[in-house]
Amino acid sequence: MHDQPIPRAVRLSALSRLWDSDIAYAFRTSPVAVLSALTIALFIVATLLAPWLAPQNPFDPAALDIMDSNLPPAFTAGGDTRYLLGTDDQGRDLLSGILFGARISLIVGIASVAIAVLIGIGVGLAAGYLGGWVDAVLMRLADIQLAFPAILLALLIDGIARTVLPPDWLADLQIWVIVGAIAISTWVQYARTVRALVMSEKRKEYVLAGHVMGLSNRAIVFRHILPNVLTPVFVIGTINFALAIMIESSLSFLGLGVPPTSPSLGTLIRIGSQYLFSGEWWITLFPALALVTLALAVNLLGDWMRDTLNPKLGK
């Protein structure tokens, strides 16, 4: 007896089904989305491989030579072939600094968005599903926070941490202080979006059916409602990823970000701005180009995701 032939739909792998989906088709036919995704992927791969790709470890003082400070790019007059993009005032290779600095910016951006999403989802679920005084209290807190710009609130939280934490602790936890400051200053948008969606979803028939079947509130919220509200959160998170990177760079530019021994893109730009009018234009230009390129790519990809996955968010 011969086995029955397996239908084509069953034989297709998960990757193939994803490739044939409407979202994949929309992605393939959007040059902006493809170019943005490739740019982000290039940044991620380059930063992950920075220890092997970078000509120098910019975080190792023993690898720096002050005699090589302020060298122009290798392709200009007076440049050194060892330093493709030139060096800064400490003799730090700019290409290496950008690779390692972009890694810090990406880590801060990803971690802060992840924490903000978790806080926002939790607050939004509680406010939207429970309603009543819980909703009133949580949303009034959100309204108060919205009165302060994200960068100002991040500055306030960072300043409080610098005052409260001992200097030894602050040196080790500075990056995570920045992550927490950005997360706390950006969770409101997720919370308000989830709350609005939950208030709409909890009136639908499948939620009422869950109550009739005797499902607990936890099961209804996390098994049924939560999966239906994640798409807009994912879209907002992608767009806010660029915002988190810019906030971190702004704080580092002001000297309140990551430690000087582990410079991010914002720190490199701040260092270069001190020499901009002295003719050492490359110290500011190349880190700034890397930051703008990364932020622009994330924003463009986020805009595409918003228009494709949830067009209502763009209206």
PDB file of N, CA and C in Angstrom, residues 240-280:
ATOM      1  N   ASN A 240      10.426  53.558  17.857  1.00  0.00           N
ATOM      2  CA  ASN A 240      11.037  54.131  19.059  1.00  0.00           C
ATOM      3  C   ASN A 240      12.466  53.648  19.276  1.00  0.00           C
ATOM      4  N   PHE A 241      12.862  52.591  18.572  1.00  0.00           N
ATOM      5  CA  PHE A 241      14.243  52.121  18.654  1.00  0.00           C
ATOM      6  C   PHE A 241      15.196  53.221  18.187  1.00  0.00           C
ATOM      7  N   ALA A 242      14.832  53.888  17.086  1.00  0.00           N
ATOM      8  CA  ALA A 242      15.647  55.010  16.608  1.00  0.00           C
ATOM      9  C   ALA A 242      15.638  56.151  17.616  1.00  0.00           C
ATOM     10  N   LEU A 243      14.478  56.397  18.245  1.00  0.00           N
ATOM     11  CA  LEU A 243      14.394  57.454  19.258  1.00  0.00           C
ATOM     12  C   LEU A 243      15.300  57.141  20.433  1.00  0.00           C
ATOM     13  N   ALA A 244      15.332  55.880  20.862  1.00  0.00           N
ATOM     14  CA  ALA A 244      16.186  55.495  21.987  1.00  0.00           C
ATOM     15  C   ALA A 244      17.659  55.708  21.657  1.00  0.00           C
ATOM     16  N   ILE A 245      18.058  55.382  20.439  1.00  0.00           N
ATOM     17  CA  ILE A 245      19.441  55.589  20.028  1.00  0.00           C
ATOM     18  C   ILE A 245      19.780  57.076  20.044  1.00  0.00           C
ATOM     19  N   MET A 246      18.847  57.904  19.571  1.00  0.00           N
ATOM     20  CA  MET A 246      19.099  59.345  19.538  1.00  0.00           C
ATOM     21  C   MET A 246      19.153  59.929  20.950  1.00  0.00           C
ATOM     22  N   ILE A 247      18.298  59.440  21.862  1.00  0.00           N
ATOM     23  CA  ILE A 247      18.335  59.929  23.246  1.00  0.00           C
ATOM     24  C   ILE A 247      19.665  59.570  23.894  1.00  0.00           C
ATOM     25  N   GLU A 248      20.099  58.328  23.698  1.00  0.00           N
ATOM     26  CA  GLU A 248      21.389  57.914  24.261  1.00  0.00           C
ATOM     27  C   GLU A 248      22.525  58.746  23.696  1.00  0.00           C
ATOM     28  N   SER A 249      22.491  58.987  22.390  1.00  0.00           N
ATOM     29  CA  SER A 249      23.549  59.794  21.765  1.00  0.00           C
ATOM     30  C   SER A 249      23.511  61.235  22.279  1.00  0.00           C
ATOM     31  N   SER A 250      22.307  61.755  22.496  1.00  0.00           N
ATOM     32  CA  SER A 250      22.185  63.120  23.026  1.00  0.00           C
ATOM     33  C   SER A 250      22.759  63.210  24.434  1.00  0.00           C
ATOM     34  N   LEU A 251      22.445  62.217  25.269  1.00  0.00           N
ATOM     35  CA  LEU A 251      22.987  62.217  26.629  1.00  0.00           C
ATOM     36  C   LEU A 251      24.512  62.086  26.606  1.00  0.00           C
ATOM     37  N   SER A 252      25.019  61.210  25.738  1.00  0.00           N
ATOM     38  CA  SER A 252      26.468  61.049  25.638  1.00  0.00           C
ATOM     39  C   SER A 252      27.126  62.313  25.097  1.00  0.00           C
ATOM     40  N   PHE A 253      26.450  62.983  24.170  1.00  0.00           N
ATOM     41  CA  PHE A 253      26.985  64.234  23.635  1.00  0.00           C
ATOM     42  C   PHE A 253      27.091  65.293  24.734  1.00  0.00           C
ATOM     43  N   LEU A 254      26.140  65.262  25.674  1.00  0.00           N
ATOM     44  CA  LEU A 254      26.155  66.207  26.793  1.00  0.00           C
ATOM     45  C   LEU A 254      27.097  65.777  27.909  1.00  0.00           C
ATOM     46  N   GLY A 255      27.731  64.608  27.733  1.00  0.00           N
ATOM     47  CA  GLY A 255      28.642  64.109  28.747  1.00  0.00           C
ATOM     48  C   GLY A 255      27.960  63.360  29.872  1.00  0.00           C
ATOM     49  N   LEU A 256      26.678  62.975  29.684  1.00  0.00           N
ATOM     50  CA  LEU A 256      25.914  62.297  30.728  1.00  0.00           C
ATOM     51  C   LEU A 256      25.544  60.875  30.340  1.00  0.00           C
ATOM     52  N   GLY A 257      26.119  60.383  29.273  1.00  0.00           N
ATOM     53  CA  GLY A 257      25.756  59.055  28.791  1.00  0.00           C
ATOM     54  C   GLY A 257      26.689  57.988  29.324  1.00  0.00           C
ATOM     55  N   VAL A 258      27.156  57.156  28.416  1.00  0.00           N
ATOM     56  CA  VAL A 258      28.020  56.040  28.801  1.00  0.00           C
ATOM     57  C   VAL A 258      29.381  56.575  29.235  1.00  0.00           C
ATOM     58  N   PRO A 259      30.162  55.766  29.960  1.00  0.00           N
ATOM     59  CA  PRO A 259      31.460  56.238  30.447  1.00  0.00           C
ATOM     60  C   PRO A 259      32.396  56.608  29.296  1.00  0.00           C
ATOM     61  N   PRO A 260      33.302  57.588  29.508  1.00  0.00           N
ATOM     62  CA  PRO A 260      34.249  57.978  28.460  1.00  0.00           C
ATOM     63  C   PRO A 260      35.153  56.834  28.019  1.00  0.00           C
ATOM     64  N   THR A 261      35.377  55.855  28.907  1.00  0.00           N
ATOM     65  CA  THR A 261      36.214  54.709  28.542  1.00  0.00           C
ATOM     66  C   THR A 261      35.515  53.756  27.589  1.00  0.00           C
ATOM     67  N   SER A 262      34.196  53.889  27.428  1.00  0.00           N
ATOM     68  CA  SER A 262      33.435  53.071  26.486  1.00  0.00           C
ATOM     69  C   SER A 262      32.579  53.986  25.622  1.00  0.00           C
ATOM     70  N   PRO A 263      33.204  54.771  24.744  1.00  0.00           N
ATOM     71  CA  PRO A 263      32.461  55.807  24.028  1.00  0.00           C
ATOM     72  C   PRO A 263      31.454  55.240  23.037  1.00  0.00           C
ATOM     73  N   SER A 264      30.276  55.845  23.016  1.00  0.00           N
ATOM     74  CA  SER A 264      29.272  55.530  22.003  1.00  0.00           C
ATOM     75  C   SER A 264      29.411  56.538  20.866  1.00  0.00           C
ATOM     76  N   LEU A 265      28.503  56.471  19.903  1.00  0.00           N
ATOM     77  CA  LEU A 265      28.562  57.412  18.782  1.00  0.00           C
ATOM     78  C   LEU A 265      28.392  58.853  19.264  1.00  0.00           C
ATOM     79  N   GLY A 266      27.516  59.061  20.253  1.00  0.00           N
ATOM     80  CA  GLY A 266      27.323  60.404  20.783  1.00  0.00           C
ATOM     81  C   GLY A 266      28.582  60.956  21.427  1.00  0.00           C
ATOM     82  N   THR A 267      29.332  60.105  22.130  1.00  0.00           N
ATOM     83  CA  THR A 267      30.580  60.547  22.753  1.00  0.00           C
ATOM     84  C   THR A 267      31.604  60.942  21.696  1.00  0.00           C
ATOM     85  N   LEU A 268      31.699  60.147  20.627  1.00  0.00           N
ATOM     86  CA  LEU A 268      32.639  60.457  19.553  1.00  0.00           C
ATOM     87  C   LEU A 268      32.289  61.784  18.882  1.00  0.00           C
ATOM     88  N   ILE A 269      30.996  62.043  18.701  1.00  0.00           N
ATOM     89  CA  ILE A 269      30.574  63.313  18.103  1.00  0.00           C
ATOM     90  C   ILE A 269      30.923  64.475  19.030  1.00  0.00           C
ATOM     91  N   ARG A 270      30.725  64.283  20.331  1.00  0.00           N
ATOM     92  CA  ARG A 270      31.057  65.351  21.290  1.00  0.00           C
ATOM     93  C   ARG A 270      32.551  65.660  21.257  1.00  0.00           C
ATOM     94  N   ILE A 271      33.368  64.623  21.196  1.00  0.00           N
ATOM     95  CA  ILE A 271      34.817  64.841  21.127  1.00  0.00           C
ATOM     96  C   ILE A 271      35.177  65.604  19.854  1.00  0.00           C
ATOM     97  N   GLY A 272      34.570  65.198  18.742  1.00  0.00           N
ATOM     98  CA  GLY A 272      34.888  65.849  17.480  1.00  0.00           C
ATOM     99  C   GLY A 272      34.419  67.279  17.402  1.00  0.00           C
ATOM    100  N   SER A 273      33.305  67.601  18.098  1.00  0.00           N
ATOM    101  CA  SER A 273      32.776  68.971  18.029  1.00  0.00           C
ATOM    102  C   SER A 273      33.753  69.979  18.623  1.00  0.00           C
ATOM    103  N   GLN A 274      34.637  69.526  19.505  1.00  0.00           N
ATOM    104  CA  GLN A 274      35.616  70.434  20.102  1.00  0.00           C
ATOM    105  C   GLN A 274      36.709  70.829  19.120  1.00  0.00           C
ATOM    106  N   TYR A 275      36.856  70.037  18.056  1.00  0.00           N
ATOM    107  CA  TYR A 275      37.914  70.300  17.083  1.00  0.00           C
ATOM    108  C   TYR A 275      37.359  70.663  15.712  1.00  0.00           C
ATOM    109  N   LEU A 276      36.036  70.853  15.625  1.00  0.00           N
ATOM    110  CA  LEU A 276      35.401  71.071  14.332  1.00  0.00           C
ATOM    111  C   LEU A 276      35.934  72.330  13.649  1.00  0.00           C
ATOM    112  N   PHE A 277      36.139  73.403  14.423  1.00  0.00           N
ATOM    113  CA  PHE A 277      36.591  74.660  13.843  1.00  0.00           C
ATOM    114  C   PHE A 277      38.107  74.753  13.773  1.00  0.00           C
ATOM    115  N   SER A 278      38.794  73.677  14.151  1.00  0.00           N
ATOM    116  CA  SER A 278      40.252  73.641  14.047  1.00  0.00           C
ATOM    117  C   SER A 278      40.708  72.917  12.785  1.00  0.00           C
ATOM    118  N   GLY A 279      39.741  72.427  12.008  1.00  0.00           N
ATOM    119  CA  GLY A 279      40.073  71.748  10.753  1.00  0.00           C
ATOM    120  C   GLY A 279      39.976  70.243  10.823  1.00  0.00           C
ATOM    121  N   GLU A 280      39.825  69.671  12.025  1.00  0.00           N
ATOM    122  CA  GLU A 280      39.722  68.219  12.150  1.00  0.00           C
ATOM    123  C   GLU A 280      38.254  67.787  11.982  1.00  0.00           C
TER     124      GLU A 280
END
